[in-house]
Amino acid sequence: MKRALLTGISAAMLLSPLAAVTATPASASAVTASVAATPAYKEAVKQGNTLAKGLKNYSAAVTAGDIDRMDMLFDGVSKQLRVVESSIGKVAGPGNRAELLGKYVTPAKKELERTMYEVSQFRLALKIYEKITGGDVLYWHNNITHRHGYKEFDADLLKLERLKKRAAAIKKAGNYSPLPSLIYWEIGIEESMAASVNLLIYNLKFEYFLDEEENIFEAELYYDDFTRYLKHKENLIEGLPPIKDKTGLYKVYVQSARSTIERIKYEVSQIRLLKRVEELAKAGRISEAKAELSKLRGLRQRAALMREESQYKPLPAAVDADIHQYEQKLRTSYQL
C-alpha cells in the first residue's frame, strides 16, 4: 500500500500542542475512583495503551535505524494518536485529561515530530524513483529515451532538499537527539538512485541533440546546466557511505554523463569563442575580434588531439561543418 507523504504536516501542528501537554498542572489531583470507573476514562486508557504499544515498536525501529519499518509504522501510530486525543477529550476534568495527555500523547507527539521529516524524505525519494521508472526498473532501463522529461523530477528533488532543511530545523527547535546515521544512509541511497536515473535522462537528451539532431548549438545552450547537474549528482553519490552498488552507480550514470561532456567540450569552447568574436565585431572592436579569432586554431588542435587519444564516440560531421560555417560567416560579414 502506498503511504502518503508527510510534507503537509507543519512543525506548528505538533509543537503547539506539545507546549500545552508537556507538564501536568500542579493543581491537578490524582484521578478519583469515580472518574476512573467511567466508560470515557476506561476507553481513553485502553486507546492510550494501544498507542503506547505501537509507539514502543516505532521507537524500536528508530533506534535500530530501520527507515523501512518506520515508514510502515508511522501512519498507524499517527492515526492511533488522533484516536487517543479524541478519547481523552471526553474524559471529565482538566486535571484528569492533562494526566492522560502527559502519559500517552506527549511521548508519541515528540517521537513523531522528531522523525516525521525523515519519513517524508524516504517516501518522497521512493516516489521520485518509482515515478521516473514507472515502477518497472528493468523495462524502463531497456526502453528509456530522450523523450522522458527530467525537469519535473528536478522539482521533486528540490522538494527533497527542503525537507532536509526542515528536518534539521525541527531537531534544533525541539532540542531532539540525532537519529541513527543508518536512517540517513538509507534515504541517501534512494535519493541517489532517483538523481542518478534522472541524470541518465538528461544525458540521453543531450546526446540526442548531438547524434540525432546533430545540433551543436542546441547542445551548447544546455552545456553549463548539464555540467552543474552532473556535479551535483556526482557529489551526492560520492557522499554515500561505502556500499556494494556505489561503484556501479558511479560508472553507469556519472561516468557516462561525464564522457558526454568531455566529448564536446572543445566544440562548445569554439562556439563560445566565435560568439565573443561576433560581439566584439558588432561593437566595432575589430582588432580585438581578430585577436580572439586567432585562438580558434588552438581549440581545434586540442579537439583533434583529444579525439585521437580518447575512446569517445566520434561527433557527427555536421558539428564541425556548422562551426566552420559560423566562422566563415563572421569572417565574411566583418572582414576578419
mmCIF file of C-alpha atoms in Angstrom:
data_model
loop_
_atom_site.group_PDB
_atom_site.id
_atom_site.type_symbol
_atom_site.label_atom_id
_atom_site.label_comp_id
_atom_site.label_asym_id
_atom_site.label_seq_id
_atom_site.Cartn_x
_atom_site.Cartn_y
_atom_site.Cartn_z
ATOM 1 C CA MET A 1 0.000 0.000 0.000
ATOM 2 C CA LYS A 2 1.339 3.406 -0.928
ATOM 3 C CA ARG A 3 1.666 5.761 2.016
ATOM 4 C CA ALA A 4 1.065 9.471 1.704
ATOM 5 C CA LEU A 5 3.894 11.947 2.026
ATOM 6 C CA LEU A 6 4.021 13.898 5.263
ATOM 7 C CA THR A 7 5.011 17.148 3.607
ATOM 8 C CA GLY A 8 1.717 18.728 4.574
ATOM 9 C CA ILE A 9 2.495 18.383 8.279
ATOM 10 C CA SER A 10 3.894 21.595 9.667
ATOM 11 C CA ALA A 11 6.017 21.918 12.762
ATOM 12 C CA ALA A 12 3.310 24.025 14.385
ATOM 13 C CA MET A 13 0.835 21.136 14.234
ATOM 14 C CA LEU A 14 2.968 19.192 16.682
ATOM 15 C CA LEU A 15 4.963 21.796 18.578
ATOM 16 C CA SER A 16 1.978 23.891 19.653
ATOM 17 C CA PRO A 17 0.009 21.030 21.233
ATOM 18 C CA LEU A 18 3.173 19.841 22.966
ATOM 19 C CA ALA A 19 3.518 23.116 24.810
ATOM 20 C CA ALA A 20 0.102 22.559 26.319
ATOM 21 C CA VAL A 21 0.581 18.961 27.416
ATOM 22 C CA THR A 22 4.217 18.653 28.402
ATOM 23 C CA ALA A 23 3.551 19.086 32.112
ATOM 24 C CA THR A 24 0.607 18.271 34.328
ATOM 25 C CA PRO A 25 -0.727 21.328 36.195
ATOM 26 C CA ALA A 26 0.464 21.488 39.788
ATOM 27 C CA SER A 27 -3.134 21.764 40.993
ATOM 28 C CA ALA A 28 -4.181 18.548 39.314
ATOM 29 C CA SER A 29 -5.083 15.815 41.767
ATOM 30 C CA ALA A 30 -4.912 12.076 41.312
ATOM 31 C CA VAL A 31 -7.705 10.556 39.277
ATOM 32 C CA THR A 32 -10.585 9.722 41.562
ATOM 33 C CA ALA A 33 -12.079 6.258 41.681
ATOM 34 C CA SER A 34 -15.355 7.595 40.349
ATOM 35 C CA VAL A 35 -13.707 9.118 37.268
ATOM 36 C CA ALA A 36 -11.519 6.051 36.698
ATOM 37 C CA ALA A 37 -14.661 3.924 36.655
ATOM 38 C CA THR A 38 -16.332 5.927 33.892
ATOM 39 C CA PRO A 39 -16.567 4.453 30.369
ATOM 40 C CA ALA A 40 -14.863 7.541 28.930
ATOM 41 C CA TYR A 41 -11.799 7.162 31.146
ATOM 42 C CA LYS A 42 -11.559 3.414 30.569
ATOM 43 C CA GLU A 43 -11.766 3.944 26.813
ATOM 44 C CA ALA A 44 -9.081 6.633 26.936
ATOM 45 C CA VAL A 45 -6.752 4.326 28.885
ATOM 46 C CA LYS A 46 -7.485 1.433 26.527
ATOM 47 C CA GLN A 47 -6.699 3.524 23.462
ATOM 48 C CA GLY A 48 -3.688 5.054 25.221
ATOM 49 C CA ASN A 49 -2.221 1.635 25.955
ATOM 50 C CA THR A 50 -2.698 0.678 22.307
ATOM 51 C CA LEU A 51 -0.836 3.846 21.327
ATOM 52 C CA ALA A 52 1.936 3.130 23.830
ATOM 53 C CA LYS A 53 2.412 -0.350 22.366
ATOM 54 C CA GLY A 54 2.564 0.992 18.818
ATOM 55 C CA LEU A 55 4.925 3.762 19.895
ATOM 56 C CA LYS A 56 7.225 1.219 21.539
ATOM 57 C CA ASN A 57 7.510 -0.675 18.242
ATOM 58 C CA TYR A 58 8.040 2.542 16.312
ATOM 59 C CA SER A 59 10.732 3.772 18.715
ATOM 60 C CA ALA A 60 12.485 0.415 18.421
ATOM 61 C CA ALA A 61 12.575 0.869 14.640
ATOM 62 C CA VAL A 62 14.004 4.379 15.088
ATOM 63 C CA THR A 63 16.696 3.132 17.468
ATOM 64 C CA ALA A 64 17.601 0.367 15.015
ATOM 65 C CA GLY A 65 17.804 2.892 12.165
ATOM 66 C CA ASP A 66 15.214 0.883 10.223
ATOM 67 C CA ILE A 67 13.617 3.535 7.996
ATOM 68 C CA ASP A 68 11.619 0.913 6.089
ATOM 69 C CA ARG A 69 9.897 -0.205 9.284
ATOM 70 C CA MET A 70 9.480 3.400 10.437
ATOM 71 C CA ASP A 71 7.730 4.090 7.146
ATOM 72 C CA MET A 72 5.407 1.121 7.695
ATOM 73 C CA LEU A 73 4.523 2.058 11.289
ATOM 74 C CA PHE A 74 4.345 5.862 11.123
ATOM 75 C CA ASP A 75 0.803 6.235 9.788
ATOM 76 C CA GLY A 76 -0.608 3.686 12.224
ATOM 77 C CA VAL A 77 0.900 5.459 15.220
ATOM 78 C CA SER A 78 -0.279 8.831 13.895
ATOM 79 C CA LYS A 79 -3.814 7.528 13.415
ATOM 80 C CA GLN A 80 -3.908 6.000 16.898
ATOM 81 C CA LEU A 81 -2.601 9.259 18.350
ATOM 82 C CA ARG A 82 -5.623 11.084 16.948
ATOM 83 C CA VAL A 83 -7.926 8.422 18.402
ATOM 84 C CA VAL A 84 -6.326 8.844 21.826
ATOM 85 C CA GLU A 85 -6.613 12.630 21.739
ATOM 86 C CA SER A 86 -10.283 12.327 20.856
ATOM 87 C CA SER A 87 -10.879 9.803 23.649
ATOM 88 C CA ILE A 88 -9.088 11.920 26.237
ATOM 89 C CA GLY A 89 -11.171 14.913 25.228
ATOM 90 C CA LYS A 90 -14.252 13.075 26.516
ATOM 91 C CA VAL A 91 -12.791 12.485 29.996
ATOM 92 C CA ALA A 92 -14.184 14.718 32.743
ATOM 93 C CA GLY A 93 -11.904 17.197 34.497
ATOM 94 C CA PRO A 94 -8.959 19.189 33.086
ATOM 95 C CA GLY A 95 -6.538 17.617 35.552
ATOM 96 C CA ASN A 96 -7.571 14.115 34.526
ATOM 97 C CA ARG A 97 -7.189 14.978 30.858
ATOM 98 C CA ALA A 98 -3.789 16.589 31.451
ATOM 99 C CA GLU A 99 -2.540 13.466 33.226
ATOM 100 C CA LEU A 100 -3.624 11.221 30.349
ATOM 101 C CA LEU A 101 -2.180 13.592 27.759
ATOM 102 C CA GLY A 102 1.158 13.643 29.567
ATOM 103 C CA LYS A 103 1.236 9.859 29.838
ATOM 104 C CA TYR A 104 0.186 8.908 26.311
ATOM 105 C CA VAL A 105 0.078 11.853 23.913
ATOM 106 C CA THR A 106 3.222 13.822 24.728
ATOM 107 C CA PRO A 107 5.704 10.929 24.206
ATOM 108 C CA ALA A 108 4.036 9.979 20.921
ATOM 109 C CA LYS A 109 3.998 13.521 19.576
ATOM 110 C CA LYS A 110 7.637 14.048 20.469
ATOM 111 C CA GLU A 111 8.753 10.854 18.746
ATOM 112 C CA LEU A 112 6.678 11.517 15.637
ATOM 113 C CA GLU A 113 7.812 15.115 15.433
ATOM 114 C CA ARG A 114 11.431 14.055 15.835
ATOM 115 C CA THR A 115 11.214 11.681 12.869
ATOM 116 C CA MET A 116 8.427 12.870 10.572
ATOM 117 C CA TYR A 117 10.627 14.699 8.066
ATOM 118 C CA GLU A 118 12.944 11.717 7.677
ATOM 119 C CA VAL A 119 9.945 9.518 6.899
ATOM 120 C CA SER A 120 8.785 12.145 4.410
ATOM 121 C CA GLN A 121 12.219 12.232 2.773
ATOM 122 C CA PHE A 122 12.223 8.466 2.413
ATOM 123 C CA ARG A 123 8.740 8.412 0.911
ATOM 124 C CA LEU A 124 9.458 11.242 -1.494
ATOM 125 C CA ALA A 125 12.721 9.651 -2.684
ATOM 126 C CA LEU A 126 10.862 6.391 -3.341
ATOM 127 C CA LYS A 127 8.075 8.265 -5.103
ATOM 128 C CA ILE A 128 10.547 10.040 -7.394
ATOM 129 C CA TYR A 129 12.314 6.819 -8.322
ATOM 130 C CA GLU A 130 9.048 4.972 -8.923
ATOM 131 C CA LYS A 131 7.679 7.863 -10.977
ATOM 132 C CA ILE A 132 10.817 8.006 -13.117
ATOM 133 C CA THR A 133 10.939 4.264 -13.735
ATOM 134 C CA GLY A 134 7.196 3.669 -13.842
ATOM 135 C CA GLY A 135 7.582 1.006 -11.171
ATOM 136 C CA ASP A 136 9.293 -1.396 -13.593
ATOM 137 C CA VAL A 137 13.023 -0.744 -13.401
ATOM 138 C CA LEU A 138 14.107 -3.474 -15.834
ATOM 139 C CA TYR A 139 11.611 -2.431 -18.517
ATOM 140 C CA TRP A 140 12.453 1.221 -18.005
ATOM 141 C CA HIS A 141 16.209 0.721 -18.389
ATOM 142 C CA ASN A 142 15.619 -1.136 -21.638
ATOM 143 C CA ASN A 143 13.196 1.438 -23.042
ATOM 144 C CA ILE A 144 14.382 4.822 -21.772
ATOM 145 C CA THR A 145 14.608 7.526 -24.431
ATOM 146 C CA HIS A 146 15.429 11.227 -24.623
ATOM 147 C CA ARG A 147 11.684 11.931 -24.645
ATOM 148 C CA HIS A 148 11.437 11.206 -20.928
ATOM 149 C CA GLY A 149 11.351 14.539 -19.121
ATOM 150 C CA TYR A 150 13.796 15.354 -16.370
ATOM 151 C CA LYS A 151 12.613 18.799 -15.227
ATOM 152 C CA GLU A 152 9.544 17.518 -13.382
ATOM 153 C CA PHE A 153 11.766 15.219 -11.346
ATOM 154 C CA ASP A 154 14.129 18.108 -10.640
ATOM 155 C CA ALA A 155 11.236 19.845 -8.869
ATOM 156 C CA ASP A 156 10.712 16.770 -6.686
ATOM 157 C CA LEU A 157 14.423 16.573 -5.897
ATOM 158 C CA LEU A 158 14.375 20.226 -4.836
ATOM 159 C CA LYS A 159 11.424 19.423 -2.575
ATOM 160 C CA LEU A 160 13.589 16.725 -1.027
ATOM 161 C CA GLU A 161 16.271 19.319 -0.268
ATOM 162 C CA ARG A 162 13.675 21.472 1.502
ATOM 163 C CA LEU A 163 12.600 18.517 3.636
ATOM 164 C CA LYS A 164 16.203 18.036 4.752
ATOM 165 C CA LYS A 165 16.357 21.647 5.906
ATOM 166 C CA ARG A 166 13.063 21.314 7.774
ATOM 167 C CA ALA A 167 14.312 18.152 9.469
ATOM 168 C CA ALA A 168 17.408 19.976 10.710
ATOM 169 C CA ALA A 169 15.344 22.963 11.857
ATOM 170 C CA ILE A 170 12.884 20.877 13.856
ATOM 171 C CA LYS A 171 15.698 18.952 15.564
ATOM 172 C CA LYS A 172 17.169 22.264 16.674
ATOM 173 C CA ALA A 173 13.838 23.796 17.725
ATOM 174 C CA GLY A 174 12.807 20.738 19.736
ATOM 175 C CA ASN A 175 16.317 20.037 21.044
ATOM 176 C CA TYR A 176 15.910 16.472 19.832
ATOM 177 C CA SER A 177 18.721 13.948 19.807
ATOM 178 C CA PRO A 178 20.115 12.990 16.369
ATOM 179 C CA LEU A 179 18.660 9.983 14.595
ATOM 180 C CA PRO A 180 20.845 6.955 13.799
ATOM 181 C CA SER A 181 23.104 7.550 10.789
ATOM 182 C CA LEU A 182 21.739 4.404 9.130
ATOM 183 C CA ILE A 183 18.441 6.238 8.539
ATOM 184 C CA TYR A 184 20.162 8.960 6.527
ATOM 185 C CA TRP A 185 22.227 6.358 4.713
ATOM 186 C CA GLU A 186 19.066 4.582 3.530
ATOM 187 C CA ILE A 187 17.458 7.864 2.484
ATOM 188 C CA GLY A 188 20.663 8.777 0.651
ATOM 189 C CA ILE A 189 20.579 5.515 -1.294
ATOM 190 C CA GLU A 190 17.047 6.169 -2.536
ATOM 191 C CA GLU A 191 17.807 9.796 -3.345
ATOM 192 C CA SER A 192 20.983 8.840 -5.197
ATOM 193 C CA MET A 193 19.153 6.274 -7.291
ATOM 194 C CA ALA A 194 16.481 8.811 -8.219
ATOM 195 C CA ALA A 195 19.050 11.501 -9.007
ATOM 196 C CA SER A 196 21.224 9.084 -10.982
ATOM 197 C CA VAL A 197 18.374 7.888 -13.156
ATOM 198 C CA ASN A 198 17.335 11.480 -13.739
ATOM 199 C CA LEU A 199 20.916 12.248 -14.771
ATOM 200 C CA LEU A 200 20.676 9.438 -17.305
ATOM 201 C CA ILE A 201 17.555 11.028 -18.791
ATOM 202 C CA TYR A 202 19.351 14.364 -19.078
ATOM 203 C CA ASN A 203 22.354 12.652 -20.659
ATOM 204 C CA LEU A 204 20.177 10.934 -23.256
ATOM 205 C CA LYS A 205 18.519 14.229 -24.137
ATOM 206 C CA PHE A 206 21.918 15.850 -24.518
ATOM 207 C CA GLU A 207 23.174 13.017 -26.735
ATOM 208 C CA TYR A 208 20.024 13.324 -28.824
ATOM 209 C CA PHE A 209 20.889 16.934 -29.673
ATOM 210 C CA LEU A 210 24.339 15.791 -30.770
ATOM 211 C CA ASP A 211 23.860 12.473 -32.515
ATOM 212 C CA GLU A 212 20.300 12.582 -33.806
ATOM 213 C CA GLU A 213 19.601 16.250 -34.468
ATOM 214 C CA GLU A 214 23.326 16.956 -34.991
ATOM 215 C CA ASN A 215 22.721 20.364 -33.425
ATOM 216 C CA ILE A 216 25.842 21.526 -31.589
ATOM 217 C CA PHE A 217 24.302 24.945 -30.950
ATOM 218 C CA GLU A 218 21.402 23.423 -29.002
ATOM 219 C CA ALA A 219 23.839 21.290 -27.025
ATOM 220 C CA GLU A 220 25.912 24.382 -26.223
ATOM 221 C CA LEU A 221 22.864 26.069 -24.695
ATOM 222 C CA TYR A 222 22.385 23.145 -22.299
ATOM 223 C CA TYR A 223 26.082 22.546 -21.617
ATOM 224 C CA ASP A 224 26.523 24.603 -18.424
ATOM 225 C CA ASP A 225 23.259 23.417 -16.913
ATOM 226 C CA PHE A 226 24.155 19.811 -17.680
ATOM 227 C CA THR A 227 27.624 20.275 -16.161
ATOM 228 C CA ARG A 228 26.189 21.736 -12.951
ATOM 229 C CA TYR A 229 23.610 18.976 -12.783
ATOM 230 C CA LEU A 230 26.306 16.335 -13.205
ATOM 231 C CA LYS A 231 28.443 17.865 -10.446
ATOM 232 C CA HIS A 232 25.521 17.905 -8.024
ATOM 233 C CA LYS A 233 24.680 14.253 -8.661
ATOM 234 C CA GLU A 234 28.346 13.259 -8.548
ATOM 235 C CA ASN A 235 28.737 14.871 -5.125
ATOM 236 C CA LEU A 236 25.560 13.190 -3.940
ATOM 237 C CA ILE A 237 26.773 9.722 -4.946
ATOM 238 C CA GLU A 238 30.301 10.303 -3.646
ATOM 239 C CA GLY A 239 28.813 11.386 -0.313
ATOM 240 C CA LEU A 240 27.325 7.948 0.258
ATOM 241 C CA PRO A 241 28.983 5.551 2.680
ATOM 242 C CA PRO A 242 30.815 2.609 1.047
ATOM 243 C CA ILE A 243 28.211 0.302 -0.467
ATOM 244 C CA LYS A 244 28.231 -2.537 -2.936
ATOM 245 C CA ASP A 245 26.354 -0.621 -5.644
ATOM 246 C CA LYS A 246 28.214 2.682 -5.283
ATOM 247 C CA THR A 247 30.816 1.874 -7.955
ATOM 248 C CA GLY A 248 28.059 0.706 -10.279
ATOM 249 C CA LEU A 249 26.080 3.905 -9.762
ATOM 250 C CA TYR A 250 29.144 5.994 -10.470
ATOM 251 C CA LYS A 251 30.125 4.073 -13.600
ATOM 252 C CA VAL A 252 26.685 3.745 -15.160
ATOM 253 C CA TYR A 253 25.401 7.251 -14.537
ATOM 254 C CA VAL A 254 28.159 9.694 -13.618
ATOM 255 C CA GLN A 255 30.943 8.480 -15.902
ATOM 256 C CA SER A 256 28.539 8.193 -18.812
ATOM 257 C CA ALA A 257 27.412 11.804 -18.392
ATOM 258 C CA ARG A 258 30.978 12.993 -17.861
ATOM 259 C CA SER A 259 32.035 11.305 -21.101
ATOM 260 C CA THR A 260 29.291 13.162 -22.959
ATOM 261 C CA ILE A 261 30.521 16.484 -21.580
ATOM 262 C CA GLU A 262 34.188 15.728 -22.284
ATOM 263 C CA ARG A 263 33.315 14.585 -25.780
ATOM 264 C CA ILE A 264 32.138 18.045 -26.871
ATOM 265 C CA LYS A 265 33.878 20.474 -24.527
ATOM 266 C CA TYR A 266 36.226 21.826 -27.205
ATOM 267 C CA GLU A 267 33.412 22.235 -29.718
ATOM 268 C CA VAL A 268 31.424 24.168 -27.122
ATOM 269 C CA SER A 269 34.514 26.299 -26.467
ATOM 270 C CA GLN A 270 34.807 27.033 -30.191
ATOM 271 C CA ILE A 271 31.200 28.194 -30.408
ATOM 272 C CA ARG A 272 31.589 30.419 -27.370
ATOM 273 C CA LEU A 273 34.787 31.879 -28.754
ATOM 274 C CA LEU A 274 33.002 32.691 -32.016
ATOM 275 C CA LYS A 275 30.150 34.289 -30.075
ATOM 276 C CA ARG A 276 32.647 36.562 -28.312
ATOM 277 C CA VAL A 277 34.191 37.392 -31.671
ATOM 278 C CA GLU A 278 30.759 38.329 -33.016
ATOM 279 C CA GLU A 279 30.018 40.561 -30.015
ATOM 280 C CA LEU A 280 33.329 42.393 -30.421
ATOM 281 C CA ALA A 281 32.872 42.784 -34.168
ATOM 282 C CA LYS A 282 29.336 44.134 -33.768
ATOM 283 C CA ALA A 283 30.704 46.686 -31.304
ATOM 284 C CA GLY A 284 33.266 47.811 -33.875
ATOM 285 C CA ARG A 285 36.198 46.377 -31.920
ATOM 286 C CA ILE A 286 37.658 44.601 -34.937
ATOM 287 C CA SER A 287 41.237 44.304 -33.665
ATOM 288 C CA GLU A 288 40.042 42.575 -30.505
ATOM 289 C CA ALA A 289 37.748 40.361 -32.554
ATOM 290 C CA LYS A 290 40.672 39.264 -34.740
ATOM 291 C CA ALA A 291 42.796 38.546 -31.668
ATOM 292 C CA GLU A 292 40.062 36.327 -30.240
ATOM 293 C CA LEU A 293 39.550 34.580 -33.558
ATOM 294 C CA SER A 294 43.236 33.648 -33.670
ATOM 295 C CA LYS A 295 42.630 31.359 -30.668
ATOM 296 C CA LEU A 296 40.269 29.171 -32.679
ATOM 297 C CA ARG A 297 43.055 27.158 -34.264
ATOM 298 C CA GLY A 298 44.409 26.094 -30.870
ATOM 299 C CA LEU A 299 40.994 24.875 -29.745
ATOM 300 C CA ARG A 300 40.632 22.820 -32.911
ATOM 301 C CA GLN A 301 44.038 21.265 -32.413
ATOM 302 C CA ARG A 302 43.186 20.288 -28.828
ATOM 303 C CA ALA A 303 39.860 18.858 -30.002
ATOM 304 C CA ALA A 304 41.602 16.757 -32.655
ATOM 305 C CA LEU A 305 44.216 15.522 -30.163
ATOM 306 C CA MET A 306 41.549 14.605 -27.621
ATOM 307 C CA ARG A 307 39.645 12.589 -30.227
ATOM 308 C CA GLU A 308 42.815 10.713 -31.165
ATOM 309 C CA GLU A 309 43.695 9.838 -27.579
ATOM 310 C CA SER A 310 40.215 9.047 -26.266
ATOM 311 C CA GLN A 311 37.733 6.284 -26.909
ATOM 312 C CA TYR A 312 34.816 8.690 -27.241
ATOM 313 C CA LYS A 313 32.263 8.190 -29.967
ATOM 314 C CA PRO A 314 33.092 10.462 -32.941
ATOM 315 C CA LEU A 315 30.905 13.525 -33.338
ATOM 316 C CA PRO A 316 28.721 13.822 -36.443
ATOM 317 C CA ALA A 317 30.457 15.546 -39.350
ATOM 318 C CA ALA A 318 27.739 18.206 -39.264
ATOM 319 C CA VAL A 319 29.096 19.506 -35.949
ATOM 320 C CA ASP A 320 32.445 20.638 -37.363
ATOM 321 C CA ALA A 321 30.747 21.754 -40.567
ATOM 322 C CA ASP A 322 28.351 24.032 -38.667
ATOM 323 C CA ILE A 323 31.157 25.549 -36.596
ATOM 324 C CA HIS A 324 33.213 26.241 -39.726
ATOM 325 C CA GLN A 325 30.170 27.777 -41.388
ATOM 326 C CA TYR A 326 29.646 30.076 -38.391
ATOM 327 C CA GLU A 327 33.310 31.082 -38.520
ATOM 328 C CA GLN A 328 33.171 31.812 -42.245
ATOM 329 C CA LYS A 329 30.033 33.889 -41.824
ATOM 330 C CA LEU A 330 31.797 36.080 -39.261
ATOM 331 C CA ARG A 331 34.921 36.446 -41.379
ATOM 332 C CA THR A 332 32.863 37.476 -44.389
ATOM 333 C CA SER A 333 30.457 39.772 -42.551
ATOM 334 C CA TYR A 334 33.118 41.665 -40.592
ATOM 335 C CA GLN A 335 36.165 41.148 -42.841
ATOM 336 C CA LEU A 336 38.108 39.372 -40.112
#
